[in-house]
Short mmCIF file of C-alpha atoms in Angstrom, two decimals:
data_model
loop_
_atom_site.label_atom_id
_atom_site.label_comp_id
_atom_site.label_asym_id
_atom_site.label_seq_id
_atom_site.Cartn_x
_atom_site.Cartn_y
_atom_site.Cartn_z
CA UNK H 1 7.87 -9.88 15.29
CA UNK H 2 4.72 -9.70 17.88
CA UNK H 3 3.45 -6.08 15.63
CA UNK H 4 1.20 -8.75 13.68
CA UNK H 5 -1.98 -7.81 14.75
CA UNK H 6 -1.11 -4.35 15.57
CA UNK H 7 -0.67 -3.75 11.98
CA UNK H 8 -4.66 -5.01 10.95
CA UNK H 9 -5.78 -3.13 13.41
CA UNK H 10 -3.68 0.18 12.34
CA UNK H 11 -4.61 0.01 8.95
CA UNK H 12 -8.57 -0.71 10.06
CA UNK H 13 -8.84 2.32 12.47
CA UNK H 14 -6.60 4.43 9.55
CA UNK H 15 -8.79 3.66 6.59
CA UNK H 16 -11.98 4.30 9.05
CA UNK H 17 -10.55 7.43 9.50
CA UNK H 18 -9.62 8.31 5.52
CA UNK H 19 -13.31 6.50 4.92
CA UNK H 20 -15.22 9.06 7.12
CA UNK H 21 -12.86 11.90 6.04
CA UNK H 22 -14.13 11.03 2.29
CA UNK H 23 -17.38 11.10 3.26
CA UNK H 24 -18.39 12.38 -0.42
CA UNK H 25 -17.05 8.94 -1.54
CA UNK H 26 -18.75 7.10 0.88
CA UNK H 27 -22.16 8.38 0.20
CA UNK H 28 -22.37 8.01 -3.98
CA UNK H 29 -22.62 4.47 -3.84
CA UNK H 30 -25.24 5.17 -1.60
CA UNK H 31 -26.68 7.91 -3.82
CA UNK H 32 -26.86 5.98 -6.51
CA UNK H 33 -28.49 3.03 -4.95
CA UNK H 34 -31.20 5.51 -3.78
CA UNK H 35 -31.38 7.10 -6.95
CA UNK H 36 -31.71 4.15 -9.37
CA UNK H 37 -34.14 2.32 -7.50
CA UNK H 38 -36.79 5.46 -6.63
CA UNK H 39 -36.46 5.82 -10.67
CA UNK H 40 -37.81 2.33 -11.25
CA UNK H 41 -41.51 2.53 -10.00
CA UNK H 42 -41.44 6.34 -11.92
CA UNK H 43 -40.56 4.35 -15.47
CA UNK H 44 -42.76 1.33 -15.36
CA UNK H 45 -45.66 2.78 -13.36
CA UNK H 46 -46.32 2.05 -9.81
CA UNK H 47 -48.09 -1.43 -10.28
CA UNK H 48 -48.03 -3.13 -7.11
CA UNK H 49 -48.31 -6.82 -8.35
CA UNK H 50 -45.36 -6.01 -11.10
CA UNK H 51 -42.90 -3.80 -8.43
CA UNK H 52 -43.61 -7.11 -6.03
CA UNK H 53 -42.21 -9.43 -8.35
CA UNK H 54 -39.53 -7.48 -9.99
CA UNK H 55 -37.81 -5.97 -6.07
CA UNK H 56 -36.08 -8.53 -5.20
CA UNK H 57 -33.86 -8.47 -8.73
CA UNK H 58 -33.71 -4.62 -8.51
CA UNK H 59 -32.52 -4.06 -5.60
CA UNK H 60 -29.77 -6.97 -5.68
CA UNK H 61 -28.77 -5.85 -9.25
CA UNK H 62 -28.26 -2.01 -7.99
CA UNK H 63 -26.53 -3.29 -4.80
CA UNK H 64 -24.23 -5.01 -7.61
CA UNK H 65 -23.83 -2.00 -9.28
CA UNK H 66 -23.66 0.52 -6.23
CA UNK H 67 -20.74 -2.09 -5.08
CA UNK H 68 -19.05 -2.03 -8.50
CA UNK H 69 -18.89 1.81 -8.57
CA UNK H 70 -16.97 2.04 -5.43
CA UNK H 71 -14.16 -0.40 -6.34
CA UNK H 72 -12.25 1.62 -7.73
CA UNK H 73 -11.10 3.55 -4.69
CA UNK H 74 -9.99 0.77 -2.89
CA UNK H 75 -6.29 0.96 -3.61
CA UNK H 76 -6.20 3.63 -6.00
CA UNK H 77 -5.18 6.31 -3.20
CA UNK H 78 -2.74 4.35 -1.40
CA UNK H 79 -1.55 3.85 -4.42
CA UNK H 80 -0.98 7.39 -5.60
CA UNK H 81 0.26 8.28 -2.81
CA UNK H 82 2.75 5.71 -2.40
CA UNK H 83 1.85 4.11 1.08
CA UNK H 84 0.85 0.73 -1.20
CA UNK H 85 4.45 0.27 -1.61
CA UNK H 86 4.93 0.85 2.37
CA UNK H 87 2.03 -1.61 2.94
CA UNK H 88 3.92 -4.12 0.53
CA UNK H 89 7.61 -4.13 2.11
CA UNK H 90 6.30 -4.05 5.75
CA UNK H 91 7.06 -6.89 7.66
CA UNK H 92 3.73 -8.17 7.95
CA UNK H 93 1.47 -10.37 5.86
CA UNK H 94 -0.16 -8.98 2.79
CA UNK H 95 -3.02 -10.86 3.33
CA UNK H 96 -4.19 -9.17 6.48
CA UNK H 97 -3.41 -5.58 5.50
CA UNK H 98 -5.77 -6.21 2.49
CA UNK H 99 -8.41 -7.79 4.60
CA UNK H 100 -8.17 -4.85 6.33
CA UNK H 101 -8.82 -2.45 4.05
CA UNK H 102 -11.57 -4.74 2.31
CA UNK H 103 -13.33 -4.96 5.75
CA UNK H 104 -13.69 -1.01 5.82
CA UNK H 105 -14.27 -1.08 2.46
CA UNK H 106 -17.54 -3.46 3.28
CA UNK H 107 -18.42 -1.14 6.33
CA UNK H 108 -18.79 2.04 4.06
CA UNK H 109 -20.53 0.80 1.64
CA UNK H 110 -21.48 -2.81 2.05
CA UNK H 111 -23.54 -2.60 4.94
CA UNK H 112 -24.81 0.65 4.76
CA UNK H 113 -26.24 -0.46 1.35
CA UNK H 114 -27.77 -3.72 3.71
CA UNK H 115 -29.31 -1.10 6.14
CA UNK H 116 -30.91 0.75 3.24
CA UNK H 117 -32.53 -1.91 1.53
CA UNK H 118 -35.50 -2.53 3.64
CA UNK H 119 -36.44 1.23 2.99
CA UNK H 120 -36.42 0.83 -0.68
CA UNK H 121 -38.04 -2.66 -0.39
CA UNK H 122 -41.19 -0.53 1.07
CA UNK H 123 -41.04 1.93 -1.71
CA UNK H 124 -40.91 -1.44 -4.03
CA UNK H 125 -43.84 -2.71 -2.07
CA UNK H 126 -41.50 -5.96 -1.45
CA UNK H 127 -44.28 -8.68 0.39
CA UNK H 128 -43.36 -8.07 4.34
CA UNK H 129 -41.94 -11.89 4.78
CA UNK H 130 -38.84 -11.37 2.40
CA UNK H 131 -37.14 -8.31 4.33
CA UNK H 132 -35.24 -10.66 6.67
CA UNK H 133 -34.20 -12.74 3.66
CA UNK H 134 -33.42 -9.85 2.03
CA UNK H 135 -31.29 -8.25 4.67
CA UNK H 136 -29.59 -11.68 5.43
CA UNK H 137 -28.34 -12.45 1.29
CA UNK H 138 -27.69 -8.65 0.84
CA UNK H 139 -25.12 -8.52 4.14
CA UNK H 140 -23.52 -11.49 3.22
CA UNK H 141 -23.52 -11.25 -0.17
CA UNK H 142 -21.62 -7.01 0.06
CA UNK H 143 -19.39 -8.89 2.08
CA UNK H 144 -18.27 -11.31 -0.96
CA UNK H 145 -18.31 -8.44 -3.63
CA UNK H 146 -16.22 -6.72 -1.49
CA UNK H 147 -13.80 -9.11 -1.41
CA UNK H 148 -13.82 -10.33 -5.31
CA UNK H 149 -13.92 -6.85 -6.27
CA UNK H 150 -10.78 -6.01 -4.43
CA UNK H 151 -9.39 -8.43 -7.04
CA UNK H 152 -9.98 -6.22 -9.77
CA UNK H 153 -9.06 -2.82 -8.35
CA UNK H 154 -6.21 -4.58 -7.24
CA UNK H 155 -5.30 -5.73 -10.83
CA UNK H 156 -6.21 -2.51 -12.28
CA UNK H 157 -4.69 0.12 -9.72
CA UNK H 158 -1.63 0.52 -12.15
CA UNK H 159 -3.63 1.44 -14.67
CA UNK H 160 -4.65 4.90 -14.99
CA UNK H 161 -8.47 3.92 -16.05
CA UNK H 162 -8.98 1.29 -14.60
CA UNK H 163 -12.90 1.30 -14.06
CA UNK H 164 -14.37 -0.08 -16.85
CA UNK H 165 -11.98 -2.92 -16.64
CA UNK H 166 -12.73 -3.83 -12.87
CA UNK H 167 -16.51 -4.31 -14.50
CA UNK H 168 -15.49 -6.82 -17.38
CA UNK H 169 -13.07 -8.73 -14.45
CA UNK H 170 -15.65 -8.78 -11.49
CA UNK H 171 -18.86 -9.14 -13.13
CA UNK H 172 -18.48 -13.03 -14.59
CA UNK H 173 -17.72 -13.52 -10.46
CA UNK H 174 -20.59 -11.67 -9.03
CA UNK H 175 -22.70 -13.16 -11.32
CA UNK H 176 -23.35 -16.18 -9.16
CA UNK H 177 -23.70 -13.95 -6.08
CA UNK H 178 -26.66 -11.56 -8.15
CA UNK H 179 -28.23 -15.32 -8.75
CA UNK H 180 -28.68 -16.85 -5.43
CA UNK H 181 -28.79 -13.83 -3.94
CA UNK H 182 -31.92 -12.15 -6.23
CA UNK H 183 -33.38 -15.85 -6.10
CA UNK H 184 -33.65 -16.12 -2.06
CA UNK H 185 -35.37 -12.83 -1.66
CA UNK H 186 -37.90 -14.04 -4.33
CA UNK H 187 -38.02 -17.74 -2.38
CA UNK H 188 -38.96 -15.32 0.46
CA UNK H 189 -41.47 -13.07 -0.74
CA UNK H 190 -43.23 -16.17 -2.26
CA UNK H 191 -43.22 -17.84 1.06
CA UNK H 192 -40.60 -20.51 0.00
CA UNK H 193 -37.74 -21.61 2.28
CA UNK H 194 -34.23 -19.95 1.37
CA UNK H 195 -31.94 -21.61 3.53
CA UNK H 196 -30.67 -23.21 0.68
CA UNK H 197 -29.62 -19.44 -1.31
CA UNK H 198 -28.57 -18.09 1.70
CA UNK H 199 -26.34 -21.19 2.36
CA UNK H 200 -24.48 -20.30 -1.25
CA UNK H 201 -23.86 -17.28 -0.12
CA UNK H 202 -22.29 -18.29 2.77
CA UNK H 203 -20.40 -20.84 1.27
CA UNK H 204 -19.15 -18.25 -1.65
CA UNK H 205 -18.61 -15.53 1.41
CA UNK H 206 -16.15 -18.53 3.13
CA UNK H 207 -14.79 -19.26 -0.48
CA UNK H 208 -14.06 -15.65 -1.01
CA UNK H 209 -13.08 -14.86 2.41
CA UNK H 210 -9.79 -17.33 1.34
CA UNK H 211 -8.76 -16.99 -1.45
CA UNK H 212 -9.53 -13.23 -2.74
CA UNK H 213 -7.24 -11.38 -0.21
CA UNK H 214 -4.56 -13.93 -1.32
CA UNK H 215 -5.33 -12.89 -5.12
CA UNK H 216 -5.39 -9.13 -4.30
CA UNK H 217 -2.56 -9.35 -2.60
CA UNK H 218 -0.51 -11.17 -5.45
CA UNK H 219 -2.62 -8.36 -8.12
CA UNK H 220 -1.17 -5.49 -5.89
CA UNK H 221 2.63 -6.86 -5.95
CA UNK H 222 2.52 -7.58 -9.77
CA UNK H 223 0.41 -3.69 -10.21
CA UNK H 224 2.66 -1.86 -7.84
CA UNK H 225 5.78 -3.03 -9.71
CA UNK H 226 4.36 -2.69 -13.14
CA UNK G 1 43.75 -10.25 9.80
CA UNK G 2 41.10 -8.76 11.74
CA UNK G 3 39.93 -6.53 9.82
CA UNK G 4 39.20 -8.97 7.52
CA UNK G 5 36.64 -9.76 9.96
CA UNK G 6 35.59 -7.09 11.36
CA UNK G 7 34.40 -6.09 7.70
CA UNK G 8 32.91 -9.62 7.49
CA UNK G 9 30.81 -8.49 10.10
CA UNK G 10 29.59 -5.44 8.99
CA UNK G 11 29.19 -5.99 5.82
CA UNK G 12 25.31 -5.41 5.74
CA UNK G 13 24.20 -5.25 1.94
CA UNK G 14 25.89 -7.45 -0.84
CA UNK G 15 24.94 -7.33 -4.11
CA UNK G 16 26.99 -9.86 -6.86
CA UNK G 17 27.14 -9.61 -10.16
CA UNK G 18 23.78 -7.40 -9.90
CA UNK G 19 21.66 -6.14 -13.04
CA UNK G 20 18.38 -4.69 -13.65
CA UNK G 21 16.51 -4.34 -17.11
CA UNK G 22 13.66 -1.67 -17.43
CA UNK G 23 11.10 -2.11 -20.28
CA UNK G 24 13.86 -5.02 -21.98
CA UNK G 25 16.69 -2.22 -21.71
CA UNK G 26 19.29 -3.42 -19.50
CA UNK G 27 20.05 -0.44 -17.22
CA UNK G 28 22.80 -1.50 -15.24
CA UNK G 29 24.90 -4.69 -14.96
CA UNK G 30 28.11 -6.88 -13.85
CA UNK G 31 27.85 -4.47 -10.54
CA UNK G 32 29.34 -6.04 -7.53
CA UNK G 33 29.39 -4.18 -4.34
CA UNK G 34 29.61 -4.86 -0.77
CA UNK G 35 27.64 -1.74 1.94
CA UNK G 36 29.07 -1.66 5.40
CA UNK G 37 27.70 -0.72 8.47
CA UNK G 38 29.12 2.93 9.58
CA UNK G 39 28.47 4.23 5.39
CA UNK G 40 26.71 6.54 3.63
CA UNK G 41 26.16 5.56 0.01
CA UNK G 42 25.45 8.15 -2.42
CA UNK G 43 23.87 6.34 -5.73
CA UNK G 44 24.88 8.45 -8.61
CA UNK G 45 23.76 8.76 -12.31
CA UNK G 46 22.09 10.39 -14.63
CA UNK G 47 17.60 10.57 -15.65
CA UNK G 48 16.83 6.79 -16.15
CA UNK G 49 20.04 5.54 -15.35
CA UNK G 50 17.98 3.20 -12.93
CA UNK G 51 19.03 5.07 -9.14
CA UNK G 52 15.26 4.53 -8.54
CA UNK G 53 14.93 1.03 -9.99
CA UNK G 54 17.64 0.05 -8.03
CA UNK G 55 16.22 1.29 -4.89
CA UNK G 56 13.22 -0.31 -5.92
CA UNK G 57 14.77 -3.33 -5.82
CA UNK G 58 16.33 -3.56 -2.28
CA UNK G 59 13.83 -2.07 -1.01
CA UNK G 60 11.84 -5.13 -1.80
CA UNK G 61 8.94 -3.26 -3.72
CA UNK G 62 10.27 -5.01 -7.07
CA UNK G 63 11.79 -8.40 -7.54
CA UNK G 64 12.94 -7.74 -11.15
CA UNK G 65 17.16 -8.15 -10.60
CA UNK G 66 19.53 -10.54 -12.14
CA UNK G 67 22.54 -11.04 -9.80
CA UNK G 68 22.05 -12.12 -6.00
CA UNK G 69 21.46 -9.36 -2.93
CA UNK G 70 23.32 -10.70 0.13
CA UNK G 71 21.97 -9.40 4.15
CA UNK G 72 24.82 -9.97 6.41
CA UNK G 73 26.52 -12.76 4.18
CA UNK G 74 22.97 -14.88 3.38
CA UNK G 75 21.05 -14.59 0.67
CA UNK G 76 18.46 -12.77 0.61
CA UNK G 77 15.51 -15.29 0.13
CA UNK G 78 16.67 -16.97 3.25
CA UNK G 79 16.27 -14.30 5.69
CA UNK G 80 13.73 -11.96 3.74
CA UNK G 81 11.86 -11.34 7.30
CA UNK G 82 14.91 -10.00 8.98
CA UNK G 83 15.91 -8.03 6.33
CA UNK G 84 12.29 -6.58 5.41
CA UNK G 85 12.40 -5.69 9.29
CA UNK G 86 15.96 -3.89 9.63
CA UNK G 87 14.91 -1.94 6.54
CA UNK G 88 13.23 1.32 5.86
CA UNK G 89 12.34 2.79 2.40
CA UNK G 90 11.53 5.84 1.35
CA UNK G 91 10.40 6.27 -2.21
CA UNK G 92 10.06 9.69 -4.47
CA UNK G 93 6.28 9.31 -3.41
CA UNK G 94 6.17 10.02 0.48
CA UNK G 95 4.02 8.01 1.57
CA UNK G 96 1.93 10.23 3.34
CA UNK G 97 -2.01 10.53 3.93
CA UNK G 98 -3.13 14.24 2.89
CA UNK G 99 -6.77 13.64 4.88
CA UNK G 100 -4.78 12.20 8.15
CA UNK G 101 -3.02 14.43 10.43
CA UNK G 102 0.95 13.79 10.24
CA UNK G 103 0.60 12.80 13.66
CA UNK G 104 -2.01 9.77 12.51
CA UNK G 105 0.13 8.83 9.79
CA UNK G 106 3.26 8.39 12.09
CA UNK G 107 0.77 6.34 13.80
CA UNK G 108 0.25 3.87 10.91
CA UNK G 109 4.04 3.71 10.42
CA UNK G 110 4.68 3.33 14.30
CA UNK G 111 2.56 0.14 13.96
CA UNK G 112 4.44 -1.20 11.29
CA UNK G 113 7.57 -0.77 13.63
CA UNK G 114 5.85 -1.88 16.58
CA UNK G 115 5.82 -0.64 19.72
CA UNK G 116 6.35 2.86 19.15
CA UNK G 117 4.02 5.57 22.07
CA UNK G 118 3.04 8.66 20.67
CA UNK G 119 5.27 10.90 22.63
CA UNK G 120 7.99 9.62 20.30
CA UNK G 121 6.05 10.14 17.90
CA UNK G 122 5.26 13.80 19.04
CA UNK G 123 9.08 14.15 19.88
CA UNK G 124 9.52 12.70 16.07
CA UNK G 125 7.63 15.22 14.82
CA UNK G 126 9.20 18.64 17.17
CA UNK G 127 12.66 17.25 15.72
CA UNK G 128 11.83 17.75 12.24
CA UNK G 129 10.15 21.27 12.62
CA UNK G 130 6.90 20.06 12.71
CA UNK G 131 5.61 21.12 16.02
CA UNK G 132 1.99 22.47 16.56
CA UNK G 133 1.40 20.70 13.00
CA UNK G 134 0.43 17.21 14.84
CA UNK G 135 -3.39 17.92 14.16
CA UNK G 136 -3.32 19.92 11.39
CA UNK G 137 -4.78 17.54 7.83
CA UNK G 138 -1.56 17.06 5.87
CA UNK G 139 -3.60 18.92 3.11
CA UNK G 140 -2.49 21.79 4.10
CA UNK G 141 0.89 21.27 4.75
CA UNK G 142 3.72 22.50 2.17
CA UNK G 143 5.69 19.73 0.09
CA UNK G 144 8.39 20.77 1.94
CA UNK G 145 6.89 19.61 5.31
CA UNK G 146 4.81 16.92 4.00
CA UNK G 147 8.55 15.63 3.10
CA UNK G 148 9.28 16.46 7.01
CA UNK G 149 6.39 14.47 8.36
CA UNK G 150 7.99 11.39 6.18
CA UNK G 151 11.43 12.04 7.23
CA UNK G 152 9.95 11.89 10.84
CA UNK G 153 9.52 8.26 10.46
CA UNK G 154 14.02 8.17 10.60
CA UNK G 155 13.71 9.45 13.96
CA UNK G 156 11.94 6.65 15.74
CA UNK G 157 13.01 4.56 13.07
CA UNK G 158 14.91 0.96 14.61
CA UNK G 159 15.87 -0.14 11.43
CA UNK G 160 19.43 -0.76 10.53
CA UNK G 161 19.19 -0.06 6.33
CA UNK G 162 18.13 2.88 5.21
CA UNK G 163 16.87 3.32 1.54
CA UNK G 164 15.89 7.27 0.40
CA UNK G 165 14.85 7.66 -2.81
CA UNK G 166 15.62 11.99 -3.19
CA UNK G 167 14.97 12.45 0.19
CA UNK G 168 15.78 16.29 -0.32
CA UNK G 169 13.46 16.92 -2.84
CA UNK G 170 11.23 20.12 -1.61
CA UNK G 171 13.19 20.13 1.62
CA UNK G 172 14.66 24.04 2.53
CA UNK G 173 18.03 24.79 3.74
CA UNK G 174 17.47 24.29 7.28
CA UNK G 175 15.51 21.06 6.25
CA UNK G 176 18.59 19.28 4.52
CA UNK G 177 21.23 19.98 7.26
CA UNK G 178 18.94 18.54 9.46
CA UNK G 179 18.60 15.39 7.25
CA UNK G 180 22.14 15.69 6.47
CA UNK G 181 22.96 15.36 10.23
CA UNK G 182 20.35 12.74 10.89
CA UNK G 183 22.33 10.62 7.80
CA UNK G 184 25.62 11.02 9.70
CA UNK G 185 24.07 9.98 12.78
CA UNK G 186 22.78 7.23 11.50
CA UNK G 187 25.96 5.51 9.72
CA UNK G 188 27.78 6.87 13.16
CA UNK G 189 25.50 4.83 15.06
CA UNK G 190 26.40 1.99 12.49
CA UNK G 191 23.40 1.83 10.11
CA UNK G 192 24.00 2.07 6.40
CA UNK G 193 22.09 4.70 4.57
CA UNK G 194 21.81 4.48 1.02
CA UNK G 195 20.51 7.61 -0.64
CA UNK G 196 19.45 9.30 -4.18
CA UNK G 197 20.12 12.92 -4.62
CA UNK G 198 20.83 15.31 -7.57
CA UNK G 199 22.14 17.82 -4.67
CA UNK G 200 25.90 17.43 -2.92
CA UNK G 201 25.47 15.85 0.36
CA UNK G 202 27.43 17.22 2.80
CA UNK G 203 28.42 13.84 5.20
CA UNK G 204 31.68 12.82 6.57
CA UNK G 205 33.03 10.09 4.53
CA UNK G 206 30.14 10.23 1.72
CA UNK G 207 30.80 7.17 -0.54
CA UNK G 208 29.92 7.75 -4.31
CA UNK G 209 28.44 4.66 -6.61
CA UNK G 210 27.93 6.08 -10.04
CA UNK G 211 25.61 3.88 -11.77
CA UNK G 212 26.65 5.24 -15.07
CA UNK G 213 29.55 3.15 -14.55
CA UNK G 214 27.47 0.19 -14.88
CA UNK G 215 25.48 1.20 -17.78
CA UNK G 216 26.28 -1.63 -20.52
CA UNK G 217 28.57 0.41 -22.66
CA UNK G 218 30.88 0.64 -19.73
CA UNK G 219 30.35 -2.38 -18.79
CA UNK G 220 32.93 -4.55 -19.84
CA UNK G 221 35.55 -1.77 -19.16
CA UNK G 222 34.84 -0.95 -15.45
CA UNK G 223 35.81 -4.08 -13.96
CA UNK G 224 35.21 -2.82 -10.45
CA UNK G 225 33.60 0.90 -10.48
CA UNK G 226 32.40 0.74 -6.82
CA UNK G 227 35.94 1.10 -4.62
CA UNK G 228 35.54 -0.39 -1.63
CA UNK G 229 36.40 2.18 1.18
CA UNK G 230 35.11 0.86 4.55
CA UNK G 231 34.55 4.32 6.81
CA UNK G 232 34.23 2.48 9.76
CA UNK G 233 38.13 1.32 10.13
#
C-alpha cells in the first residue's frame, strides 16, 4: 500500500497533539530536572571550584533520571486505551509507528531538557568553554535514552507497575551513555578535546537508532498479547 | 457444480482444525469453519468461553492458535499483508483518544486506511449521530458516543473483514439499529462481519457459531457444530 509514510507522519502530528494536550506530563520531567539540580549548590554549599567540577556529572545524571521518569508514559496510554492493538494490526511497519512515537517522545522531553541545561550549567558555575559540549552530548545522548528506554516501557506496558522495572532494565544500558556523556562535558570544561565522547555518542545514537525500535516493537507484540 | 465455485470464491475466512489455550486451559478446539462473503457471524458462548480470544486471534493482535486460518483459500502467513489490509478490528477497548477530538482520531485511523479527506470523515461522523461533536475532546463525550466515534471508522471503512468485539456495548436503541443496519449493509455489499454480542442481533440471515460447542468436553461429540449455510446463494 502507498499509506507508508502517511502513517509516521499521522501518528507524529497525533502524539504532538496528545503531548501538548498533557502538558502536565510534559513539564515534570522538566520540573524535576530544575528542581534536583537548584537543590545541589543549597546541600553542599555554593563552592565555586567544587560546583565546577562536579556540573558536568549532575546535570547528565539528572537528565538520566528526568529521562527515566518519563518512560513510563510512552505506551502506557495507547495501551489502556486500546489503540496499541490498532497500531499493531495496521498494515504498516511496527518499526516506524514506534519511531514515531519515540521521536515525540524525545521532542517533549529530550530536547527541552538539552535547551535547559545551559541555564542550570550557569547556576552550577559550569567553566564557559563546556556549554557547547554540553549541549552537543546532552541532545544526542536524550535522543539514545529515548530510544533504549522505549525498550523497557515497551516490555513493561502489560504490567500494571511497571516503573520501577523500566529502571532495573534501562539503567545497565544508559550507563555507557551517563559515561561518555558526563566525561565529554568534563573534557570540555578542562579545555580537553571531546570529539572522541561525543563520537560514542553518536555511534551509540546510530546503534540505538537500529536496533531499539526493532526491540520495542517485538516488547509491544509479546506485552500487548500477554 | 457452480456453486461449488462460486462458494470457492467467496469463501473469505477458513479456519481448520482451529484451537486456542488461555493460561494452559484449552478453550476451544477441533473447530473447523469456513466464513463467506455476503455473512454475518454471530460468535456465541458463554464468560471465558474464548469469543474475545478468538477475535484476538484473527484479528492478528495474538498469534497464540493451534489449527491453520485460511484468507481466500491461502494460508495465512503467505498473504498476511493482504489480509491485515482487508481487515478491520474492533476490540472491547475502543480505541479512542479521550484528549483528541473524534474528528482527530478518525484522522489517525483514516491514515491507516489511506487516502481518506476529512469530509468523509465529517460525513462518517453526521452518520453515526455525532454531528457538531467533531471538535469537542472525546473527554467529554458519553461511552455511548465514544462507542459512535469508533463505529465511525465502519463507515469509511474499505476493508472487506470485519471483526467487533461487543460492538453494542453502551450503544442506545437508536445506536444499535443503526449498527445493526450498517452490519447488513455490509455482508449485502459482500463483506463478512464477524461479531460478539450478549444482545440478539437483529440481521437478515444472522449465522450463529456457539463456541461452547467447541469447549473440550464437547469436543469429541460435535463433529461439525458450525453448519455451513452460505446466505449469499
Amino acid at each position: 500500500m502507498g499509506n507508508s509514510p502517511s502513517l509516521f507522519w499521522s501518528t507524529l502530528r497525533r502524539d504532538l497533539i496528545l503531548a501538548f494536550r498533557h502538558k502536565g506530563d510534559m513539564i515534570n520531567p522538566l520540573v524535576f530536572f530544575l528542581i534536583a539540580i537548584s537543590m545541589i549548590p543549597l546541600g553542599i554549599g555554593a563552592e565555586t571550584a567544587l560546583l565546577m567540577r562536579i556540573a558536568p556529572g549532575i546535570i547528565w545524571v539528572m537528565a538520566l533520571l528526568a529521562t527515566l521518569l518519563s518512560l513510563d508514559n510512552l505506551f502506557r496510554s495507547d495501551f489502556d486505551d486500546g489503540s496499541l492493538e490498532q497500531l499493531l494490526i495496521a498494515p504498516y511497519p511496527l518499526f516506524f509507528s514506534v519511531l514515531a512515537k519515540v521521536l515525540v517522545h524525545w521532542l517533549a522531553t529530550g530536547l527541552p531538557l538539552t535547551l535547559l541545561a545551559p541555564l542550570l550549567g550557569v547556576m552550577l558555575s559550569l567553566p564557559a568553554n563546556a556549554f557547547v559540549a554540553l549541549c552537543c552530548s546532552l541532545l544526542i545522548g536524550t535522543a539514545a535514552m529515548s530510544l533504549i528506554g522505549a525498550v523497557g516501557a515497551a516490555l513493561t506496558v502489560g504490567l500494571r507497575k511497571g516503573g520501577l522495572l523500566i529502571s532495573l532494565i534501562v539503567m545497565p544500558l544508559y550507563v555507557p551513555i551517563l559515561i561518555f556523556g558526563a566525561n565529554g562535558v568534563q573534557a570540555a570544561a578542562v579545555g580537553q578535546d571531546y570529539t572522541m565522547q561525543l563520537a560514542v555518542l553518536g555511534a551509540g545514537l546510530a546503534l540505538a537508532l537500529v536496533l531499539a525500535p526493532l526491540a520495542a516493537a517485538g516488547a509491544l507484540r509479546v506485552s500487548v498479547n500477554g | 457444480m457452480w456453486n461449488i465455485i462460486l462458494s470457492q470464491l467467496s469463501a473469505l475466512v477458513e479456519l481448520r482444525d482451529f484451537a486456542c489455550e488461555r493460561d494452559e486451559r484449552i478453550l476451544f478446539s477441533s473447530l473447523n469453519a469456513i466464513f463467506y462473503a455476503g455473512q454475518v457471524v454471530q460468535i456465541l458462548g458463554a464468560n471465558g468461553s474464548g469469543k474475545t480470544t478468538l477475535l484476538r486471534v484473527l484479528a492478528g493482535v495474538s498469534p497464540d492458535y493451534q489449527g491453520e486460518i485460511l484468507w481466500q483459500g491461502q494460508a495465512l502467513a503467505t498473504c498476511a499483508w493482504e489480509y491485515t489490509n482487508a481487515s478491520l478490528y474492533l476490540g472491547h477497548l475502543p480505541g479512542i483518544k479521550k484528549s483528541l477530538t473524534p474528528l482527530e482520531n478518525l484522522r489517525w485511523y483514516a491514515a491507516i486506511q489511506g487516502g481518506v479527506g476529512d469530509e468523509v470523515l465529517l460525513q462518517a461522523l453526521a452518520e453515526v449521530k455525532l454531528a457538531g461533536y467533531e471538535d469537542t475532546l472525546c473527554y467529554q463525550l458519553s461511552a455511548g458516543q465514544l462507542r459512535r466515534v469508533a463505529l465511525a471508522r465502519l463507515v469509511f471503512s474499505t476493508a472487506k473483514l470485519w471483526i467487533l468485539d461487543e460492538p453494542f456495548t453502551a450503544l442506545d436503541k437508536a445506536g444499535a439499529m443503526l449498527l445493526e443496519a450498517r452490519l447488513a449493509g455490509h455482508a449485502a455489499a459482500g463483506g463478512l462481519v464477524l461479531v460478539t454480542s450478549h444482545q440478539d442481533i437483529n440481521v437478515p440471515d444472522l449465522l450463529q457459531l456457539n463456541l461452547q460447542d467447541f469447549a473440550l468436553a464437547h469436543a469429541k461429540l460435535h463433529t461439525a457444530g458450525y453448519q455451513e449455510t452460505s446466505a449469499h446463494g
